[in-house]
Short mmCIF file of C-alpha atoms and ligand atoms in Angstrom, two decimals:
data_model
loop_
_atom_site.label_atom_id
_atom_site.label_comp_id
_atom_site.label_asym_id
_atom_site.label_seq_id
_atom_site.Cartn_x
_atom_site.Cartn_y
_atom_site.Cartn_z
CA UNK D 30 64.79 -133.84 -161.35
CA UNK D 31 67.00 -134.10 -158.19
CA UNK D 32 69.44 -131.34 -159.20
CA UNK D 33 70.36 -128.17 -157.53
CA UNK D 34 68.27 -125.11 -157.38
CA UNK D 35 68.18 -122.50 -160.13
CA UNK D 36 69.68 -119.14 -159.76
CA UNK D 37 68.10 -116.03 -161.28
CA UNK D 38 66.45 -114.69 -164.35
CA UNK D 39 66.87 -111.27 -165.97
CA UNK D 40 64.81 -109.57 -168.72
CA UNK D 41 64.84 -106.10 -170.18
CA UNK D 42 62.89 -104.20 -172.88
CA UNK D 43 63.61 -100.93 -174.53
CA UNK D 44 61.91 -98.91 -177.27
CA UNK D 45 58.40 -100.24 -176.91
CA UNK D 46 55.52 -98.53 -175.24
CA UNK D 47 54.48 -101.64 -173.16
CA UNK D 48 57.89 -102.43 -171.80
CA UNK D 49 56.77 -103.49 -168.35
CA UNK D 50 54.15 -105.82 -169.76
CA UNK D 51 56.73 -107.45 -172.02
CA UNK D 52 59.20 -107.68 -169.35
CA UNK D 53 56.56 -109.40 -167.16
CA UNK D 54 55.95 -111.94 -169.93
CA UNK D 55 59.61 -112.64 -170.26
CA UNK D 56 59.93 -113.08 -166.45
CA UNK D 57 57.00 -115.43 -166.65
CA UNK D 58 58.74 -117.57 -169.18
CA UNK D 59 61.84 -117.59 -166.97
CA UNK D 60 60.10 -118.48 -163.81
CA UNK D 61 62.08 -121.74 -163.63
CA UNK D 62 65.28 -119.81 -162.88
CA UNK D 63 63.93 -118.31 -159.59
CA UNK D 64 60.68 -118.46 -157.63
CA UNK D 65 61.39 -116.41 -154.35
CA UNK D 66 60.85 -112.93 -155.48
CA UNK D 67 60.34 -110.97 -158.67
CA UNK D 68 60.43 -107.29 -159.62
CA UNK D 69 60.28 -104.73 -162.48
CA UNK D 70 61.59 -101.24 -162.79
CA UNK D 71 60.49 -98.97 -165.67
CA UNK D 72 61.30 -95.32 -166.50
CA UNK D 73 58.88 -92.77 -167.76
CA UNK D 74 59.01 -88.95 -167.92
CA UNK D 75 62.43 -88.99 -166.30
CA UNK D 76 61.51 -90.92 -163.24
CA UNK D 77 61.58 -94.59 -162.30
CA UNK D 78 58.62 -96.76 -161.24
CA UNK D 79 59.25 -99.98 -159.32
CA UNK D 80 57.34 -102.96 -158.03
CA UNK D 81 58.87 -105.85 -156.23
CA UNK D 82 57.29 -108.63 -154.14
CA UNK D 83 57.93 -112.15 -152.78
CA UNK D 84 56.36 -114.99 -154.69
CA UNK D 85 55.70 -115.99 -158.30
CA UNK D 86 55.57 -113.68 -161.34
CA UNK D 87 51.89 -114.43 -162.20
CA UNK D 88 50.77 -113.67 -158.57
CA UNK D 89 52.82 -110.41 -158.30
CA UNK D 90 52.13 -108.59 -161.47
CA UNK D 91 48.37 -108.07 -161.59
CA UNK D 92 46.85 -105.71 -164.24
CA UNK D 93 46.84 -102.93 -161.61
CA UNK D 94 50.48 -103.41 -160.78
CA UNK D 95 51.51 -103.48 -164.43
CA UNK D 96 49.54 -100.26 -165.21
CA UNK D 97 51.56 -98.60 -162.44
CA UNK D 98 54.78 -99.31 -164.35
CA UNK D 99 54.66 -96.96 -167.43
CA UNK D 100 57.33 -96.18 -169.94
CA UNK D 101 59.07 -97.45 -172.97
CA UNK D 102 61.96 -99.19 -171.14
CA UNK D 103 61.98 -101.72 -168.24
CA UNK D 104 64.07 -104.37 -166.63
CA UNK D 105 63.03 -107.19 -164.38
CA UNK D 106 64.37 -109.96 -162.29
CA UNK D 107 63.29 -113.36 -160.81
CA UNK D 108 65.23 -114.30 -157.79
CA UNK D 109 66.47 -117.52 -156.22
CA UNK D 110 68.80 -116.54 -153.42
CA UNK D 111 72.35 -117.86 -153.86
CA UNK D 112 73.79 -115.08 -151.67
CA UNK D 113 71.99 -112.94 -149.16
CA UNK D 114 68.91 -114.17 -147.32
CA UNK D 115 65.52 -114.50 -148.88
CA UNK D 116 63.48 -111.42 -148.13
CA UNK D 117 62.10 -108.45 -150.00
CA UNK D 118 65.01 -106.15 -149.24
CA UNK D 119 67.14 -108.53 -151.35
CA UNK D 120 64.69 -108.68 -154.21
CA UNK D 121 65.88 -107.14 -157.48
CA UNK D 122 65.96 -104.97 -159.59
CA UNK D 123 68.03 -102.76 -157.20
CA UNK D 124 67.04 -99.12 -157.74
CA UNK D 125 69.27 -96.32 -156.83
CA UNK D 126 69.12 -92.56 -157.15
CA UNK D 127 72.55 -91.37 -158.24
CA UNK D 128 73.91 -87.93 -159.07
CA UNK D 129 72.83 -87.41 -162.69
CA UNK D 130 69.78 -89.76 -162.56
CA UNK D 131 68.30 -92.93 -161.22
CA UNK D 132 69.62 -96.40 -162.19
CA UNK D 133 68.28 -99.90 -161.86
CA UNK D 134 70.24 -103.17 -161.80
CA UNK D 135 69.30 -106.85 -162.34
CA UNK D 136 72.03 -109.42 -161.75
CA UNK D 137 72.35 -113.21 -162.40
CA UNK D 138 75.48 -114.84 -161.05
CA UNK D 139 77.72 -114.67 -157.96
CA UNK D 140 80.67 -112.13 -157.57
CA UNK D 141 83.55 -113.94 -155.95
CA UNK D 142 85.17 -110.70 -154.83
CA UNK D 143 81.92 -109.09 -153.39
CA UNK D 144 82.99 -109.25 -149.88
CA UNK D 145 86.29 -107.48 -150.57
CA UNK D 146 84.57 -104.78 -152.62
CA UNK D 147 81.87 -104.34 -150.02
CA UNK D 148 84.47 -103.91 -147.26
CA UNK D 149 86.27 -101.28 -149.41
CA UNK D 150 83.08 -99.39 -150.25
CA UNK D 151 81.88 -99.41 -146.61
CA UNK D 152 85.20 -98.08 -145.42
CA UNK D 153 84.82 -95.21 -147.73
CA UNK D 154 81.29 -94.42 -146.49
CA UNK D 155 78.97 -96.42 -148.58
CA UNK D 156 75.81 -97.63 -146.80
CA UNK D 157 74.31 -100.88 -148.08
CA UNK D 158 70.59 -101.54 -148.01
CA UNK D 159 70.65 -105.34 -148.76
CA UNK D 160 72.95 -108.21 -148.27
CA UNK D 161 73.07 -109.21 -152.01
CA UNK D 162 76.44 -109.05 -153.75
CA UNK D 163 74.85 -107.19 -156.64
CA UNK D 164 74.50 -104.00 -154.61
CA UNK D 165 78.27 -103.37 -154.87
CA UNK D 166 77.77 -102.58 -158.56
CA UNK D 167 75.45 -99.69 -157.65
CA UNK D 168 77.98 -98.32 -155.16
CA UNK D 169 80.85 -98.72 -157.62
CA UNK D 170 79.00 -96.74 -160.25
CA UNK D 171 77.92 -94.07 -157.80
CA UNK D 172 81.54 -93.53 -156.66
CA UNK D 173 83.22 -93.69 -160.03
CA UNK D 174 84.96 -90.47 -161.17
CA UNK D 175 84.52 -91.25 -164.91
CA UNK D 176 82.88 -88.30 -166.72
CA UNK D 177 80.21 -90.36 -168.63
CA UNK D 178 77.65 -92.95 -167.55
CA UNK D 179 79.30 -95.34 -170.09
CA UNK D 180 82.63 -94.79 -168.49
CA UNK D 181 81.32 -95.24 -164.95
CA UNK D 182 79.52 -98.49 -165.92
CA UNK D 183 82.51 -99.90 -167.70
CA UNK D 184 85.02 -98.98 -164.89
CA UNK D 185 82.70 -100.57 -162.28
CA UNK D 186 82.24 -103.76 -164.16
CA UNK D 187 86.01 -104.10 -164.69
CA UNK D 188 86.37 -104.36 -160.84
CA UNK D 189 84.09 -107.37 -160.58
CA UNK D 190 85.32 -110.97 -160.44
CA UNK D 191 83.17 -114.09 -160.85
CA UNK D 192 79.91 -114.48 -162.64
CA UNK D 193 77.67 -111.81 -163.86
CA UNK D 194 75.04 -111.41 -166.48
CA UNK D 195 73.77 -107.98 -165.75
CA UNK D 196 71.17 -105.49 -166.96
CA UNK D 197 71.52 -101.75 -166.04
CA UNK D 198 68.74 -99.44 -166.98
CA UNK D 199 69.03 -95.72 -166.96
CA UNK D 200 66.37 -93.34 -168.35
CA UNK D 201 67.45 -93.61 -171.97
CA UNK D 202 69.78 -96.54 -172.17
CA UNK D 203 69.80 -100.21 -171.37
CA UNK D 204 73.12 -101.74 -170.63
CA UNK D 205 73.66 -105.54 -170.96
CA UNK D 206 76.87 -107.14 -169.75
CA UNK D 207 78.41 -110.61 -169.37
CA UNK D 208 81.52 -111.47 -167.35
CA UNK D 209 84.72 -112.29 -169.32
CA UNK D 210 84.19 -116.09 -168.62
CA UNK D 211 80.63 -115.96 -169.83
CA UNK D 212 79.33 -118.23 -166.98
CA UNK D 213 75.66 -117.22 -167.31
CA UNK D 214 73.74 -116.78 -170.51
CA UNK D 215 72.40 -113.55 -171.91
CA UNK D 216 70.87 -113.01 -175.28
CA UNK D 217 69.65 -110.03 -177.42
CA UNK D 218 66.54 -110.03 -179.51
CA UNK D 219 64.51 -107.63 -181.60
CA UNK D 220 60.98 -107.78 -183.06
CA UNK D 221 60.66 -108.30 -186.78
CA UNK D 222 58.70 -104.94 -186.96
CA UNK D 223 61.62 -103.23 -185.33
CA UNK D 224 59.60 -102.24 -182.36
CA UNK D 225 61.73 -102.90 -179.30
CA UNK D 226 64.94 -104.51 -178.21
CA UNK D 227 65.02 -107.19 -175.61
CA UNK D 228 67.74 -108.82 -173.42
CA UNK D 229 66.95 -112.01 -171.49
CA UNK D 230 68.65 -114.84 -169.68
CA UNK D 231 67.19 -117.39 -172.22
CA UNK D 232 65.72 -117.31 -175.66
CA UNK D 233 62.43 -118.66 -174.38
CA UNK D 234 61.74 -115.15 -172.97
CA UNK D 235 62.34 -113.66 -176.52
CA UNK D 236 59.92 -116.12 -177.98
CA UNK D 237 57.09 -115.14 -175.67
CA UNK D 238 57.33 -111.45 -176.66
CA UNK D 239 57.58 -112.25 -180.43
CA UNK D 240 61.29 -111.27 -180.58
CA UNK D 241 63.91 -112.97 -182.64
CA UNK D 242 67.37 -113.85 -181.45
CA UNK D 243 69.90 -111.39 -182.74
CA UNK D 244 72.83 -112.84 -180.94
CA UNK D 245 74.17 -113.58 -177.43
CA UNK D 246 75.94 -110.96 -175.48
CA UNK D 247 79.66 -111.92 -175.84
CA UNK D 248 81.68 -112.88 -172.75
CA UNK D 249 83.39 -109.66 -171.57
CA UNK D 250 81.04 -107.39 -173.49
CA UNK D 251 79.07 -104.49 -172.42
CA UNK D 252 76.43 -103.82 -174.88
CA UNK D 253 74.61 -100.40 -174.71
CA UNK D 254 71.14 -100.39 -176.25
CA UNK D 255 69.38 -97.10 -177.03
CA UNK D 256 66.62 -95.95 -179.36
CA UNK D 257 69.38 -95.17 -181.87
CA UNK D 258 70.85 -98.69 -181.79
CA UNK D 259 73.55 -100.79 -180.22
CA UNK D 260 77.06 -99.85 -179.11
CA UNK D 261 79.48 -102.64 -178.06
CA UNK D 262 82.16 -101.89 -175.43
CA UNK D 263 84.59 -104.33 -174.00
CA UNK D 264 84.95 -105.01 -170.26
CA UNK D 265 88.08 -107.12 -170.75
CA UNK D 266 90.26 -108.37 -173.47
CA UNK D 267 89.05 -111.65 -175.17
CA UNK D 268 89.49 -114.58 -172.75
CA UNK D 269 88.80 -118.32 -172.77
CA UNK D 270 85.09 -118.84 -172.36
CA UNK D 271 83.76 -120.78 -169.34
CA UNK D 272 80.09 -121.09 -169.96
CA UNK D 273 78.21 -123.08 -167.36
CA UNK D 274 77.69 -126.59 -168.57
CA UNK D 275 75.07 -127.08 -165.98
CA UNK D 276 72.83 -124.65 -167.76
CA UNK D 277 72.64 -127.18 -170.62
CA UNK D 278 72.42 -130.22 -168.37
CA UNK D 279 69.72 -128.98 -166.12
CA UNK D 280 68.84 -125.30 -165.64
CA UNK D 281 67.73 -123.94 -168.92
CA UNK D 282 64.42 -124.64 -170.60
CA UNK D 283 64.69 -127.22 -173.37
CA UNK D 284 63.12 -124.72 -175.75
CA UNK D 285 65.97 -122.30 -175.13
CA UNK D 286 69.13 -121.87 -177.11
CA UNK D 287 72.16 -120.77 -175.29
CA UNK D 288 75.98 -120.72 -175.72
CA UNK D 289 75.16 -121.21 -179.44
CA UNK D 290 73.48 -124.63 -178.71
CA UNK D 291 69.84 -125.83 -178.56
CA UNK D 292 69.45 -127.07 -175.01
CA UNK D 293 67.07 -129.88 -176.31
CA UNK D 294 69.82 -131.02 -178.68
CA UNK D 295 72.52 -130.92 -176.03
CA UNK D 296 70.51 -132.96 -173.71
CA UNK D 297 69.56 -135.63 -176.42
CA UNK D 298 73.21 -135.70 -177.10
CA UNK D 299 74.10 -136.41 -173.55
CA UNK D 300 71.56 -139.22 -173.54
CA UNK D 301 72.97 -140.69 -176.66
CA UNK D 302 76.53 -140.65 -175.38
CA UNK D 303 75.16 -142.07 -172.13
CA UNK D 304 73.59 -145.01 -174.03
CA UNK D 305 76.90 -145.71 -175.90
CA UNK D 306 78.91 -145.69 -172.64
CA UNK D 307 76.48 -147.53 -170.34
CA UNK D 308 74.28 -149.91 -172.49
CA UNK D 309 72.16 -152.36 -170.59
CA UNK D 310 69.63 -155.12 -171.45
CA UNK D 311 66.26 -153.65 -170.41
CA UNK D 312 62.64 -153.39 -171.57
CA UNK D 313 62.18 -149.65 -171.58
CA UNK D 314 63.59 -146.17 -170.78
CA UNK D 315 61.90 -143.39 -168.91
CA UNK D 316 62.99 -140.02 -167.38
CA UNK D 317 62.74 -138.28 -164.12
CA UNK D 318 60.70 -135.56 -165.41
CA UNK D 319 61.02 -132.73 -166.61
CA UNK D 320 64.58 -131.76 -166.82
CA UNK D 321 65.73 -135.29 -167.86
CA UNK D 322 63.11 -135.82 -170.64
CA UNK D 323 65.34 -134.92 -173.56
CA UNK D 324 68.30 -136.92 -172.21
CA UNK D 325 66.01 -139.94 -171.84
CA UNK D 326 64.84 -139.51 -175.40
CA UNK D 327 68.39 -139.58 -176.57
CA UNK D 328 69.10 -142.75 -174.53
CA UNK D 329 66.10 -144.42 -176.05
CA UNK D 330 67.01 -143.30 -179.63
CA UNK D 331 70.54 -144.56 -179.32
CA UNK D 332 69.67 -147.83 -177.41
CA UNK D 333 66.65 -148.70 -179.44
CA UNK D 334 64.71 -149.25 -176.20
CA UNK D 335 61.10 -147.91 -176.14
CA UNK D 336 60.72 -144.59 -174.38
CA UNK D 337 57.93 -144.56 -171.84
CA UNK D 338 56.15 -142.01 -169.54
CA UNK D 339 56.40 -143.87 -166.33
CA UNK D 340 56.85 -141.19 -163.78
CA UNK D 341 54.26 -138.43 -163.56
CA UNK D 342 55.24 -135.22 -161.89
CA UNK D 343 52.82 -132.91 -160.14
CA UNK D 344 53.66 -129.53 -161.69
CA UNK D 345 51.98 -127.56 -159.03
CA UNK D 346 54.43 -128.65 -156.19
CA UNK D 347 56.86 -125.78 -155.66
CA UNK D 348 57.92 -123.44 -153.01
CA UNK D 349 54.29 -122.64 -152.22
CA UNK D 350 53.67 -126.25 -151.15
CA UNK D 351 53.04 -126.23 -147.46
CA UNK D 352 54.30 -129.07 -145.37
CA UNK D 353 52.66 -128.31 -142.04
CA UNK D 354 53.44 -131.55 -140.22
CA UNK D 355 56.16 -134.18 -140.10
CA UNK D 356 53.69 -136.75 -141.33
CA UNK D 357 53.17 -134.79 -144.61
CA UNK D 358 56.88 -134.17 -144.92
CA UNK D 359 57.37 -137.96 -144.77
CA UNK D 360 55.48 -138.41 -147.94
CA UNK D 361 58.51 -136.71 -149.50
CA UNK D 362 58.96 -137.63 -153.13
CA UNK D 363 55.53 -139.09 -153.50
CA UNK D 364 54.06 -135.53 -153.34
CA UNK D 365 56.00 -134.65 -156.48
CA UNK D 366 56.14 -137.95 -158.45
CA UNK D 367 53.88 -140.94 -159.05
CA UNK D 368 54.81 -144.01 -160.94
CA UNK D 369 52.58 -145.42 -163.74
CA UNK D 370 52.34 -148.96 -162.47
CA UNK D 371 51.05 -150.57 -165.70
CA UNK D 372 54.23 -149.36 -167.44
CA UNK D 373 56.68 -150.44 -164.78
CA UNK D 374 55.29 -153.70 -163.38
CA UNK D 375 57.54 -156.70 -164.18
CA UNK D 376 59.81 -154.81 -166.47
CA UNK D 377 63.49 -154.05 -166.50
CA UNK D 378 63.67 -150.30 -166.56
CA UNK D 379 66.36 -147.76 -167.33
CA UNK D 380 65.68 -144.50 -165.51
CA UNK D 381 67.55 -141.38 -166.80
CA UNK D 382 68.19 -138.47 -164.46
CA UNK D 383 70.23 -135.39 -165.03
CA UNK D 384 72.24 -135.32 -161.85
CA UNK D 385 72.42 -136.76 -158.37
CA UNK D 386 73.05 -134.20 -155.51
CA UNK D 387 72.46 -135.48 -152.07
CA UNK D 388 70.99 -138.79 -153.22
CA UNK D 389 67.97 -138.56 -150.99
CA UNK D 390 65.44 -137.97 -154.03
CA UNK D 391 67.12 -140.76 -156.02
CA UNK D 392 66.92 -143.15 -153.11
CA UNK D 393 63.18 -142.40 -152.65
CA UNK D 394 62.49 -142.64 -156.34
CA UNK D 395 64.16 -145.99 -156.73
CA UNK D 396 62.02 -147.25 -153.83
CA UNK D 397 58.91 -145.86 -155.49
CA UNK D 398 59.82 -147.57 -158.80
CA UNK D 399 60.60 -150.91 -157.09
CA UNK D 400 57.22 -150.70 -155.24
CA UNK D 401 55.56 -150.20 -158.50
CA UNK D 402 56.82 -153.66 -159.51
CA UNK D 403 60.02 -153.06 -161.54
CA UNK D 404 61.98 -156.30 -162.00
CA UNK D 405 65.32 -154.40 -162.45
CA UNK D 406 66.09 -150.81 -162.00
CA UNK D 407 69.09 -149.31 -163.93
CA UNK D 408 69.96 -145.66 -163.27
CA UNK D 409 71.69 -143.58 -165.92
CA UNK D 410 72.91 -140.10 -165.11
CA UNK D 411 73.30 -137.67 -168.00
CA UNK D 412 76.22 -135.76 -166.39
CA UNK D 413 79.46 -136.76 -164.58
CA UNK D 414 79.41 -137.24 -160.67
CA UNK D 415 78.70 -133.90 -158.89
CA UNK D 416 81.56 -133.58 -156.40
CA UNK D 417 82.23 -129.90 -155.81
CA UNK D 418 80.21 -126.85 -154.93
CA UNK D 419 79.60 -123.91 -157.29
CA UNK D 420 80.96 -120.40 -156.52
CA UNK D 421 79.41 -118.78 -159.62
CA UNK D 422 75.77 -118.60 -158.72
CA UNK D 423 74.36 -122.05 -158.51
CA UNK D 424 73.19 -123.55 -155.29
CA UNK D 425 75.25 -126.76 -155.12
CA UNK D 426 75.85 -127.93 -151.56
CA UNK D 427 79.20 -128.37 -149.82
CA UNK D 428 81.23 -131.55 -150.46
CA UNK D 429 80.03 -133.31 -147.37
CA UNK D 430 76.48 -133.19 -148.66
CA UNK D 431 77.30 -134.23 -152.27
CA UNK D 432 76.79 -137.99 -152.26
CA UNK D 433 79.10 -138.56 -155.24
CA UNK D 434 82.00 -136.78 -153.25
CA UNK D 435 81.62 -139.36 -150.46
CA UNK D 436 80.90 -142.61 -152.27
CA UNK D 437 82.25 -144.19 -155.40
CA UNK D 438 79.88 -145.48 -158.06
CA UNK D 439 79.73 -149.04 -156.73
CA UNK D 440 78.93 -147.88 -153.15
CA UNK D 441 76.34 -145.54 -154.53
CA UNK D 442 74.79 -148.29 -156.52
CA UNK D 443 74.41 -150.33 -153.38
CA UNK D 444 73.20 -147.43 -151.30
CA UNK D 445 70.55 -146.50 -153.83
CA UNK D 446 69.45 -150.23 -154.26
CA UNK D 447 70.09 -150.26 -158.01
CA UNK D 448 70.83 -153.09 -160.36
CA UNK D 449 73.27 -150.88 -162.15
CA UNK D 450 74.32 -147.26 -162.14
CA UNK D 451 76.14 -145.34 -165.02
CA UNK D 452 77.28 -141.74 -165.19
CA UNK D 453 78.12 -139.92 -168.37
CA UNK D 454 81.85 -139.30 -168.62
CA UNK D 455 83.26 -135.75 -168.93
CA UNK D 456 84.51 -136.78 -172.40
CA UNK D 457 81.10 -138.08 -173.40
CA UNK D 458 79.50 -134.89 -172.05
CA UNK D 459 81.85 -132.76 -174.43
CA UNK D 460 81.40 -134.97 -177.38
CA UNK D 461 77.65 -134.20 -177.15
CA UNK D 462 78.15 -130.35 -177.34
CA UNK D 463 80.67 -130.21 -180.14
CA UNK D 464 83.92 -131.64 -178.58
CA UNK D 465 85.88 -128.48 -177.75
CA UNK D 466 85.64 -127.69 -174.05
CA UNK D 467 84.66 -124.06 -173.68
CA UNK D 468 82.67 -124.58 -170.60
CA UNK D 469 82.99 -124.39 -166.78
CA UNK D 470 82.72 -127.91 -165.38
CA UNK D 471 84.16 -127.16 -161.89
CA UNK D 472 81.36 -128.86 -159.96
CA UNK D 473 82.45 -132.15 -161.69
CA UNK D 474 86.22 -131.63 -161.75
CA UNK D 475 87.00 -128.99 -159.03
CA UNK D 476 88.96 -127.05 -161.71
CA UNK D 477 87.64 -123.55 -160.97
CA UNK D 478 88.27 -121.05 -163.79
CA UNK D 479 88.16 -118.03 -161.41
CA UNK D 480 89.88 -118.38 -158.15
CA UNK D 481 87.72 -117.73 -155.09
CA UNK D 482 89.32 -115.77 -152.17
CA UNK D 483 88.41 -116.94 -148.76
CA UNK D 484 85.62 -114.31 -148.68
CA UNK D 485 82.42 -116.22 -149.30
CA UNK D 486 79.64 -117.18 -146.99
CA UNK D 487 80.13 -120.12 -144.71
CA UNK D 488 79.01 -122.67 -147.27
CA UNK D 489 81.52 -121.21 -149.61
CA UNK D 490 84.61 -121.73 -147.60
CA UNK D 491 87.12 -122.79 -150.21
CA UNK D 492 88.16 -126.37 -149.87
CA UNK D 493 91.24 -126.41 -152.06
CA UNK D 494 94.58 -124.68 -151.72
CA UNK D 495 95.71 -122.33 -154.52
CA UNK D 496 98.36 -124.91 -155.55
CA UNK D 497 95.74 -127.49 -156.31
CA UNK D 498 93.78 -125.14 -158.53
CA UNK D 499 93.71 -125.73 -162.24
CA UNK D 500 93.31 -122.71 -164.45
CA UNK D 501 93.48 -119.79 -162.14
CA UNK D 502 93.31 -116.22 -163.37
FE1 SF4 U 610 78.03 -124.16 -163.69
FE2 SF4 U 610 79.13 -126.09 -162.16
FE3 SF4 U 610 80.62 -124.07 -163.15
FE4 SF4 U 610 78.89 -123.67 -161.25
S1 SF4 U 610 80.72 -124.87 -161.14
S2 SF4 U 610 79.20 -122.36 -163.02
S3 SF4 U 610 77.21 -125.04 -161.74
S4 SF4 U 610 79.49 -125.64 -164.28
#
């Protein structure tokens, strides 16, 4: 794994007495999508209960904390900051006391018009508590003149542009929404005994609470979940879908199903296509664990080369790993990966990775593999070259820092000290997921499905003129 950082996870439960506990379990299963902070809001007896803290889910939600979150409905959030700085005031869910009752919001994605909306709201007197784009949703709902909460939520979501998978919890209703492009995943599940409805970023969170997938929230849909059942409202007219292909390449857990596809099957397909496009005479295939495991298996299946476990990842290295001195920082990739020398020594190896971002991890890994005695090192990347930043909620750096935006494949092969380097083509990527592109692939192509105004943070200064844009809304 040398890919970009994850974004956020959301999870909600309604109609079950242990809603906060089940939300906690869901957040635990979704920890890979955000490790900076976590929070849960529940409702009981007409009032909200909230707990948010910096850190990992298992550390934050002790038994005592969970027992302080009563009620039959709850939503939660794991955060990795893509907008706003990393501190507790930016942790979600956002809880607000509005006329007519309290409301909590959990958001995954980036709103590309957040700055404009925030300026407009501040000019009309709104006071923001945080720097996260998601807070504009609260203010829009608070200021809406629609007579019902359904109408206020719907009218507010219609003002948003960009990527949002959202949960909104009121005392007796859970709203789940996906933006019209459907950038981020969001799925609905129920338990076979009918006790409880659940909405989560990925199906692995439904599995852990014993719920079965009913369906995904449709792009442009606002689904209202109450004890009486489900009501589907439309935020926008049907629209071409642009689901984030990077979710299938790298972010989502391989045991999750999203956008109608098994992540594991998608990744094996990427690996098989990669083997067809870039075959090589070699002795074995292995992955950069863990996100590239399934793609490496696909490569091995298609090429007929044996699959090996040759790089071992320390699973306990994360954001909590302290690097107190430069000397320790210099250990770099060795802290996270260690080669199995007996597998690698004197062999021609194919290494499968899901992406190359800055190239620093790849360079260090190749050195590690060569030091372990590999005779030849062939790197195969199970996605096209990453050349553009993401404006829809994924932390991909600016073009200057993306190595594939600054070197062609041959230059990169030399820089990384490889015997050969092969990227999966865009066509191969789509063959693996059913052919028909219904995905966003802007970080590979620069073809952004939703135009970004010049209103993002410094890192998000738009690099292309409007005339160069492909499909612009
Ligand atoms: Fe996903 Fe890339 Fe599109 Fe961002 S630009 S939503 S990472 S496919």
